[in-house]
PDB file of C-alpha atoms in Angstrom:
ATOM      1  CA  MET A1012       8.385  70.755-117.120  1.00 58.00           C
ATOM      2  CA  ASN A1013      10.719  68.989-119.544  1.00 57.00           C
ATOM      3  CA  ALA A1014       9.904  68.101-123.201  1.00 55.00           C
ATOM      4  CA  ILE A1015       8.737  64.568-122.251  1.00 52.00           C
ATOM      5  CA  GLU A1016       6.131  65.858-119.573  1.00 58.00           C
ATOM      6  CA  LYS A1017       4.977  68.530-122.018  1.00 54.00           C
ATOM      7  CA  ARG A1018       4.514  65.945-124.704  1.00 52.00           C
ATOM      8  CA  ASN A1019       2.559  63.621-122.342  1.00 54.00           C
ATOM      9  CA  MET A1020       0.253  66.447-121.443  1.00 56.00           C
ATOM     10  CA  PHE A1021      -0.715  67.107-124.982  1.00 53.00           C
ATOM     11  CA  VAL A1022      -1.876  63.575-125.613  1.00 50.00           C
ATOM     12  CA  PRO A1023      -5.477  63.912-126.549  1.00 53.00           C
ATOM     13  CA  PRO A1024      -8.185  62.812-123.925  1.00 48.00           C
ATOM     14  CA  GLN A1025      -9.650  60.002-126.095  1.00 47.00           C
ATOM     15  CA  GLN A1026      -6.232  58.254-126.052  1.00 50.00           C
ATOM     16  CA  ARG A1027      -5.766  58.670-122.294  1.00 59.00           C
ATOM     17  CA  SER A1028      -9.455  58.685-121.241  1.00 82.00           C
ATOM     18  CA  GLU A1029      -8.757  61.724-119.037  1.00 91.00           C
ATOM     19  CA  ARG A1030     -10.197  65.178-119.099  1.00 94.00           C
ATOM     20  CA  TRP A1031      -8.918  68.460-117.910  1.00 96.00           C
ATOM     21  CA  TYR A1032     -10.573  70.046-114.741  1.00 97.00           C
ATOM     22  CA  VAL A1033     -10.269  73.363-113.023  1.00 96.00           C
ATOM     23  CA  VAL A1034      -8.996  73.504-109.470  1.00 97.00           C
ATOM     24  CA  TYR A1035      -9.810  76.729-107.341  1.00 97.00           C
ATOM     25  CA  THR A1036      -6.774  77.365-105.088  1.00 97.00           C
ATOM     26  CA  LEU A1037      -6.189  79.496-101.905  1.00 97.00           C
ATOM     27  CA  PRO A1038      -4.810  82.920-102.665  1.00 96.00           C
ATOM     28  CA  HIS A1039      -1.135  82.875-103.868  1.00 95.00           C
ATOM     29  CA  ARG A1040      -1.062  78.934-103.164  1.00 96.00           C
ATOM     30  CA  GLU A1041      -1.183  77.813-106.881  1.00 96.00           C
ATOM     31  CA  PRO A1042       2.299  76.445-106.843  1.00 96.00           C
ATOM     32  CA  ALA A1043       1.965  74.595-103.601  1.00 96.00           C
ATOM     33  CA  ALA A1044      -1.437  73.167-104.679  1.00 97.00           C
ATOM     34  CA  GLN A1045       0.244  71.953-107.930  1.00 97.00           C
ATOM     35  CA  LEU A1046       3.164  70.322-106.037  1.00 97.00           C
ATOM     36  CA  HIS A1047       0.723  68.392-103.617  1.00 97.00           C
ATOM     37  CA  LEU A1048      -1.315  67.410-106.625  1.00 97.00           C
ATOM     38  CA  ARG A1049       1.658  66.083-108.364  1.00 96.00           C
ATOM     39  CA  ASN A1050       2.823  64.255-105.388  1.00 96.00           C
ATOM     40  CA  GLN A1051      -0.518  62.337-105.413  1.00 95.00           C
ATOM     41  CA  GLY A1052       0.010  61.257-109.021  1.00 94.00           C
ATOM     42  CA  PHE A1053      -2.204  63.876-110.872  1.00 95.00           C
ATOM     43  CA  ARG A1054      -1.149  65.469-113.991  1.00 95.00           C
ATOM     44  CA  THR A1055      -1.438  69.229-113.601  1.00 96.00           C
ATOM     45  CA  PHE A1056      -0.882  72.459-115.633  1.00 96.00           C
ATOM     46  CA  LEU A1057      -0.345  76.006-114.187  1.00 95.00           C
ATOM     47  CA  PRO A1058      -0.222  78.636-116.877  1.00 93.00           C
ATOM     48  CA  LEU A1059       2.201  81.461-115.993  1.00 91.00           C
ATOM     49  CA  VAL A1060       2.847  84.863-117.449  1.00 84.00           C
ATOM     50  CA  THR A1061       5.562  87.382-116.857  1.00 80.00           C
ATOM     51  CA  LYS A1062       4.282  90.346-114.918  1.00 81.00           C
ATOM     52  CA  THR A1063       5.948  93.575-113.541  1.00 77.00           C
ATOM     53  CA  ILE A1064       5.080  94.317-109.941  1.00 81.00           C
ATOM     54  CA  ARG A1065       5.402  97.799-108.616  1.00 80.00           C
ATOM     55  CA  HIS A1066       6.004  98.356-104.880  1.00 81.00           C
ATOM     56  CA  ALA A1067       7.624 100.922-102.917  1.00 86.00           C
ATOM     57  CA  ARG A1068       9.028 102.728-106.003  1.00 83.00           C
ATOM     58  CA  ARG A1069      10.574  99.396-107.163  1.00 85.00           C
ATOM     59  CA  TYR A1070       9.740  97.310-110.013  1.00 82.00           C
ATOM     60  CA  ASP A1071      10.140  93.417-109.969  1.00 83.00           C
ATOM     61  CA  THR A1072       9.439  91.201-113.005  1.00 82.00           C
ATOM     62  CA  VAL A1073       8.007  87.885-111.784  1.00 86.00           C
ATOM     63  CA  MET A1074       6.414  84.821-113.040  1.00 89.00           C
ATOM     64  CA  ALA A1075       2.766  84.779-111.985  1.00 90.00           C
ATOM     65  CA  PRO A1076      -0.298  82.547-112.613  1.00 93.00           C
ATOM     66  CA  PHE A1077      -2.188  83.601-115.761  1.00 88.00           C
ATOM     67  CA  PHE A1078      -5.440  82.789-114.047  1.00 92.00           C
ATOM     68  CA  PRO A1079      -4.891  83.747-110.363  1.00 94.00           C
ATOM     69  CA  GLN A1080      -6.143  81.181-107.933  1.00 96.00           C
ATOM     70  CA  TYR A1081      -6.774  78.562-110.635  1.00 96.00           C
ATOM     71  CA  LEU A1082      -4.921  75.597-112.029  1.00 96.00           C
ATOM     72  CA  PHE A1083      -5.803  72.545-114.118  1.00 96.00           C
ATOM     73  CA  VAL A1084      -5.744  68.918-113.301  1.00 97.00           C
ATOM     74  CA  ALA A1085      -6.191  65.891-115.535  1.00 96.00           C
ATOM     75  CA  PHE A1086      -7.854  62.797-114.490  1.00 95.00           C
ATOM     76  CA  ASP A1087     -10.449  60.155-115.494  1.00 94.00           C
ATOM     77  CA  LEU A1088     -13.546  60.756-113.654  1.00 91.00           C
ATOM     78  CA  THR A1089     -14.607  57.093-113.579  1.00 90.00           C
ATOM     79  CA  ARG A1090     -11.138  55.647-112.469  1.00 91.00           C
ATOM     80  CA  THR A1091      -9.665  58.279-110.216  1.00 91.00           C
ATOM     81  CA  ARG A1092     -10.481  59.194-106.607  1.00 92.00           C
ATOM     82  CA  TRP A1093     -11.062  62.625-107.569  1.00 93.00           C
ATOM     83  CA  ARG A1094     -12.518  63.737-104.233  1.00 94.00           C
ATOM     84  CA  ALA A1095      -8.935  63.571-102.963  1.00 94.00           C
ATOM     85  CA  VAL A1096      -8.279  66.726-104.865  1.00 95.00           C
ATOM     86  CA  ASN A1097     -10.523  68.836-102.617  1.00 95.00           C
ATOM     87  CA  GLY A1098      -8.628  67.600 -99.491  1.00 95.00           C
ATOM     88  CA  THR A1099      -5.269  68.589-100.952  1.00 96.00           C
ATOM     89  CA  ARG A1100      -3.213  71.425 -99.235  1.00 96.00           C
ATOM     90  CA  GLY A1101      -3.633  74.568-101.044  1.00 96.00           C
ATOM     91  CA  VAL A1102      -6.796  73.598-102.845  1.00 97.00           C
ATOM     92  CA  THR A1103     -10.196  75.168-101.953  1.00 96.00           C
ATOM     93  CA  THR A1104     -12.276  73.031-104.386  1.00 96.00           C
ATOM     94  CA  LEU A1105     -12.741  71.585-107.792  1.00 96.00           C
ATOM     95  CA  ILE A1106     -15.001  73.541-110.012  1.00 95.00           C
ATOM     96  CA  MET A1107     -18.288  71.532-109.909  1.00 93.00           C
ATOM     97  CA  GLN A1108     -21.398  71.204-112.142  1.00 92.00           C
ATOM     98  CA  ASP A1109     -24.088  69.729-110.080  1.00 90.00           C
ATOM     99  CA  ASP A1110     -22.317  66.947-107.944  1.00 91.00           C
ATOM    100  CA  ARG A1111     -19.582  66.250-110.451  1.00 92.00           C
ATOM    101  CA  PRO A1112     -16.370  68.141-111.462  1.00 94.00           C
ATOM    102  CA  ALA A1113     -17.046  70.368-114.445  1.00 93.00           C
ATOM    103  CA  PRO A1114     -14.681  69.264-117.470  1.00 93.00           C
ATOM    104  CA  VAL A1115     -12.873  72.084-119.409  1.00 93.00           C
ATOM    105  CA  GLN A1116     -13.803  72.269-122.879  1.00 89.00           C
ATOM    106  CA  SER A1117     -11.672  69.979-124.994  1.00 87.00           C
ATOM    107  CA  GLY A1118      -8.603  71.707-126.753  1.00 85.00           C
ATOM    108  CA  ILE A1119      -8.332  74.738-124.428  1.00 85.00           C
ATOM    109  CA  VAL A1120      -5.873  73.370-122.010  1.00 89.00           C
ATOM    110  CA  GLU A1121      -3.964  71.498-124.657  1.00 88.00           C
ATOM    111  CA  THR A1122      -3.659  74.944-126.694  1.00 81.00           C
ATOM    112  CA  LEU A1123      -2.335  76.570-123.568  1.00 85.00           C
ATOM    113  CA  ILE A1124       0.213  73.857-123.156  1.00 87.00           C
ATOM    114  CA  ALA A1125       1.235  73.813-126.828  1.00 81.00           C
ATOM    115  CA  SER A1126       1.835  77.631-126.601  1.00 77.00           C
ATOM    116  CA  SER A1127       3.828  77.410-123.441  1.00 82.00           C
ATOM    117  CA  SER A1128       7.589  77.379-122.729  1.00 82.00           C
ATOM    118  CA  SER A1129       9.210  74.506-120.729  1.00 84.00           C
ATOM    119  CA  VAL A1130       8.563  76.465-117.240  1.00 86.00           C
ATOM    120  CA  GLY A1131       4.692  76.828-118.204  1.00 86.00           C
ATOM    121  CA  GLU A1132       4.925  80.372-119.307  1.00 83.00           C
ATOM    122  CA  VAL A1133       2.357  81.045-121.951  1.00 80.00           C
ATOM    123  CA  LEU A1134       3.835  82.612-124.962  1.00 74.00           C
ATOM    124  CA  PHE A1135       1.392  84.537-127.168  1.00 64.00           C
ATOM    125  CA  CYS A1136       3.953  86.033-129.435  1.00 62.00           C
ATOM    126  CA  ARG A1137       3.761  83.211-131.934  1.00 62.00           C
ATOM    127  CA  ASP A1138       0.673  84.426-133.591  1.00 70.00           C
ATOM    128  CA  LEU A1139       1.670  88.112-133.683  1.00 78.00           C
ATOM    129  CA  THR A1140       2.094  90.246-136.721  1.00 82.00           C
ATOM    130  CA  PRO A1141       3.282  93.876-137.145  1.00 86.00           C
ATOM    131  CA  GLY A1142       0.219  96.188-136.858  1.00 88.00           C
ATOM    132  CA  ASP A1143      -1.494  94.009-133.940  1.00 87.00           C
ATOM    133  CA  HIS A1144      -2.651  95.669-130.907  1.00 88.00           C
ATOM    134  CA  VAL A1145      -0.754  94.481-127.696  1.00 86.00           C
ATOM    135  CA  ARG A1146      -0.725  95.105-123.956  1.00 83.00           C
ATOM    136  CA  LEU A1147       2.662  95.182-122.140  1.00 84.00           C
ATOM    137  CA  MET A1148       2.727  92.795-119.262  1.00 78.00           C
ATOM    138  CA  ALA A1149       6.333  93.397-117.966  1.00 76.00           C
ATOM    139  CA  GLY A1150       8.925  96.368-117.563  1.00 75.00           C
ATOM    140  CA  PRO A1151       8.272 100.064-116.665  1.00 76.00           C
ATOM    141  CA  PHE A1152       5.493 100.503-119.306  1.00 79.00           C
ATOM    142  CA  ALA A1153       3.508  97.244-117.757  1.00 79.00           C
ATOM    143  CA  GLY A1154      -0.296  97.735-118.492  1.00 81.00           C
ATOM    144  CA  GLN A1155       0.267  99.985-121.528  1.00 85.00           C
ATOM    145  CA  LEU A1156      -1.539  99.436-124.837  1.00 88.00           C
ATOM    146  CA  GLY A1157       0.642  99.638-128.012  1.00 89.00           C
ATOM    147  CA  ILE A1158       0.915  98.561-131.643  1.00 90.00           C
ATOM    148  CA  LEU A1159       3.483  95.964-132.606  1.00 89.00           C
ATOM    149  CA  GLN A1160       5.928  97.381-135.038  1.00 90.00           C
ATOM    150  CA  ARG A1161       8.590  94.739-135.574  1.00 87.00           C
ATOM    151  CA  LEU A1162       9.581  91.253-134.625  1.00 83.00           C
ATOM    152  CA  ASN A1163      13.013  89.701-134.906  1.00 77.00           C
ATOM    153  CA  GLY A1164      14.267  86.094-134.760  1.00 63.00           C
ATOM    154  CA  ALA A1165      15.952  86.636-131.229  1.00 66.00           C
ATOM    155  CA  GLY A1166      12.562  87.057-129.531  1.00 70.00           C
ATOM    156  CA  ARG A1167      12.593  90.952-129.508  1.00 80.00           C
ATOM    157  CA  VAL A1168       9.851  93.235-130.584  1.00 85.00           C
ATOM    158  CA  GLN A1169       9.332  96.843-131.159  1.00 87.00           C
ATOM    159  CA  VAL A1170       6.069  98.314-129.745  1.00 90.00           C
ATOM    160  CA  LEU A1171       4.825 101.835-130.375  1.00 90.00           C
ATOM    161  CA  LEU A1172       3.230 103.343-127.499  1.00 90.00           C
ATOM    162  CA  GLU A1173       1.053 106.417-127.035  1.00 84.00           C
ATOM    163  CA  ILE A1174       1.975 108.232-123.925  1.00 80.00           C
ATOM    164  CA  MET A1175       0.987 111.708-123.077  1.00 74.00           C
ATOM    165  CA  GLY A1176      -0.118 112.583-126.630  1.00 77.00           C
ATOM    166  CA  SER A1177       3.054 111.298-128.398  1.00 81.00           C
ATOM    167  CA  HIS A1178       4.279 108.183-129.911  1.00 84.00           C
ATOM    168  CA  ILE A1179       7.150 106.484-128.254  1.00 86.00           C
ATOM    169  CA  SER A1180       8.975 103.366-129.634  1.00 88.00           C
ATOM    170  CA  THR A1181      10.261 100.822-127.203  1.00 87.00           C
ATOM    171  CA  GLU A1182      12.117  97.420-127.687  1.00 86.00           C
ATOM    172  CA  LEU A1183      11.371  94.505-125.424  1.00 84.00           C
ATOM    173  CA  HIS A1184      11.205  90.783-125.225  1.00 80.00           C
ATOM    174  CA  ALA A1185       8.124  89.115-127.102  1.00 79.00           C
ATOM    175  CA  ARG A1186       7.049  87.161-123.982  1.00 76.00           C
ATOM    176  CA  SER A1187       6.502  90.575-122.235  1.00 79.00           C
ATOM    177  CA  LEU A1188       3.245  91.209-124.208  1.00 81.00           C
ATOM    178  CA  ILE A1189       0.105  89.684-124.952  1.00 79.00           C
ATOM    179  CA  PRO A1190      -2.322  90.391-127.948  1.00 80.00           C
ATOM    180  CA  VAL A1191      -5.543  92.564-127.248  1.00 80.00           C
ATOM    181  CA  SER A1192      -8.514  92.957-129.625  1.00 70.00           C
ATOM    182  CA  GLU A1193      -8.477  96.274-131.779  1.00 61.00           C
ATOM    183  CA  PRO A1194     -10.112  99.146-129.873  1.00 52.00           C
ATOM    184  CA  LYS A1195     -13.440  99.849-131.276  1.00 51.00           C
ATOM    185  CA  ALA A1196     -13.990 103.232-133.199  1.00 52.00           C
ATOM    186  CA  PRO A1197     -15.968 105.852-131.408  1.00 51.00           C
TER     187      PRO A1197
END
């Protein structure tokens, strides 16, 4: 997604008379569904996140959908032949409310787009400050909880992890973590 496409996605619905809707896709077919919807002229957004996959004693870092089996599509319900979305390859159905597609609450998709990179990767690190609780999404410690210690201008962060009763400091790229709410006191 280039800068012009990103800017066009962020135009408020009242200026475009469009709303964002949620598409439920076949498993692992989000990119294909997005491609086919775009080929039909629909605006789409597939939020991505960097994840580490463990398989057969090997670690691979990949871009994966932030919401597996879901993507967003924008259209004007009164002007668009929206039923074509349901017949698109890779799509299971639009999320419906009664007999009409259920719109996403205004501002949610726009916020995701605004906090995304040019390829659609959602970057949470913009609002992080030292002391925040975070979850690592990539690398050998993927899935671990930690406390953000330091950020630098080059996109690197230092995170304090508690592993086996001791504290370990690790440095990684800021896009490899997401914020989590503070754990509740017992």
